[in-house]
Amino acid sequence: MGDKTGEKLILHQSKMSFFIFLKGEGFMSHTAVAAHTGEKALKEAVKLLGKHYQVAYRELETFYEIVVENHVRTYAVGIDIKDVQKANELEIYSSCCSKLERVGCLL
């Protein structure tokens, strides 16, 4: 997964945490994410998205709406509450990234 600047996301999973490496031109940064599930995992995934964009989420009746604002537009994607309850933050983050790419918000 990349954006216009050529950054790539490299994922590595250890027993206790996930490490997300963002590789760009001449630098590499990483973020350690503990393996949670449910709303705590959603909060961690939103926090990761918030490093690059303005992000907010809210719980609706059957899904979470995640709103992402980039420099040009505002995008909204939804994730089913049942999926959030059994997913960890890496799965939620990946799902959000996929959905945001499909609606035109390049990550």
GROMACS .gro file of C-alpha atoms in nm, residues 3-86:
model
   84
    3ASP     CA    1   0.084   0.694  -0.166
    4LYS     CA    2   0.205   0.945  -0.423
    5THR     CA    3   0.538   0.994  -0.242
    6GLY     CA    4   0.624   0.626  -0.266
    7GLU     CA    5   0.592   0.541   0.103
    8LYS     CA    6   0.516   0.177   0.172
    9LEU     CA    7   0.360   0.008   0.468
   10ILE     CA    8   0.548  -0.296   0.595
   11LEU     CA    9   0.376  -0.506   0.860
   12HIS     CA   10   0.542  -0.739   1.109
   13GLN     CA   11   0.361  -0.937   1.377
   14SER     CA   12   0.526  -1.060   1.695
   15LYS     CA   13   0.364  -1.251   1.983
   16MET     CA   14   0.264  -0.947   2.188
   17SER     CA   15   0.239  -0.660   1.944
   18PHE     CA   16   0.227  -0.546   1.588
   19PHE     CA   17   0.492  -0.321   1.443
   20ILE     CA   18   0.399  -0.096   1.157
   21PHE     CA   19   0.691   0.042   0.960
   22LEU     CA   20   0.640   0.340   0.734
   23LYS     CA   21   0.926   0.350   0.486
   24GLY     CA   22   0.987   0.666   0.288
   25GLU     CA   23   1.266   0.862   0.128
   26GLY     CA   24   1.565   0.819   0.355
   27PHE     CA   25   1.377   0.750   0.676
   28MET     CA   26   1.197   0.473   0.856
   29SER     CA   27   0.964   0.515   1.151
   30HIS     CA   28   0.768   0.253   1.338
   31THR     CA   29   0.477   0.235   1.575
   32ALA     CA   30   0.423  -0.050   1.820
   33VAL     CA   31   0.059  -0.143   1.865
   34ALA     CA   32  -0.061  -0.380   2.135
   35ALA     CA   33  -0.299  -0.652   2.019
   36HIS     CA   34  -0.645  -0.548   2.145
   37THR     CA   35  -0.992  -0.624   2.014
   38GLY     CA   36  -1.320  -0.436   2.019
   39GLU     CA   37  -1.359  -0.064   2.072
   40LYS     CA   38  -1.012  -0.035   2.226
   41ALA     CA   39  -0.867  -0.173   1.902
   42LEU     CA   40  -1.080   0.073   1.704
   43LYS     CA   41  -0.944   0.362   1.911
   44GLU     CA   42  -0.585   0.248   1.843
   45ALA     CA   43  -0.655   0.215   1.469
   46VAL     CA   44  -0.811   0.563   1.464
   47LYS     CA   45  -0.507   0.696   1.650
   48LEU     CA   46  -0.281   0.550   1.379
   49LEU     CA   47  -0.490   0.709   1.104
   50GLY     CA   48  -0.480   1.034   1.301
   51LYS     CA   49  -0.105   1.057   1.253
   52HIS     CA   50  -0.167   1.148   0.888
   53TYR     CA   51  -0.522   1.286   0.880
   54GLN     CA   52  -0.789   1.440   1.099
   55VAL     CA   53  -1.001   1.144   1.207
   56ALA     CA   54  -1.316   1.099   1.413
   57TYR     CA   55  -1.548   0.805   1.468
   58ARG     CA   56  -1.889   0.745   1.615
   59GLU     CA   57  -2.095   0.440   1.697
   60LEU     CA   58  -2.422   0.413   1.509
   61GLU     CA   59  -2.684   0.141   1.549
   62THR     CA   60  -2.508  -0.140   1.360
   63PHE     CA   61  -2.171   0.003   1.258
   64TYR     CA   62  -1.895   0.249   1.341
   65GLU     CA   63  -1.864   0.546   1.108
   66ILE     CA   64  -1.505   0.662   1.063
   67VAL     CA   65  -1.465   1.009   0.916
   68VAL     CA   66  -1.129   1.106   0.767
   69GLU     CA   67  -1.044   1.456   0.649
   70ASN     CA   68  -0.745   1.503   0.421
   71HIS     CA   69  -0.622   1.830   0.269
   72VAL     CA   70  -0.894   1.836   0.005
   73ARG     CA   71  -1.204   1.642   0.114
   74THR     CA   72  -1.379   1.457   0.391
   75TYR     CA   73  -1.441   1.083   0.356
   76ALA     CA   74  -1.652   0.846   0.565
   77VAL     CA   75  -1.631   0.468   0.582
   78GLY     CA   76  -1.820   0.220   0.796
   79ILE     CA   77  -1.717  -0.094   0.982
   80ASP     CA   78  -1.975  -0.336   1.120
   81ILE     CA   79  -1.985  -0.345   1.501
   82LYS     CA   80  -1.961  -0.727   1.497
   83ASP     CA   81  -1.641  -0.706   1.289
   84VAL     CA   82  -1.487  -0.454   1.531
   85GLN     CA   83  -1.567  -0.676   1.831
   86LYS     CA   84  -1.359  -0.965   1.696
   0.00000   0.00000   0.00000
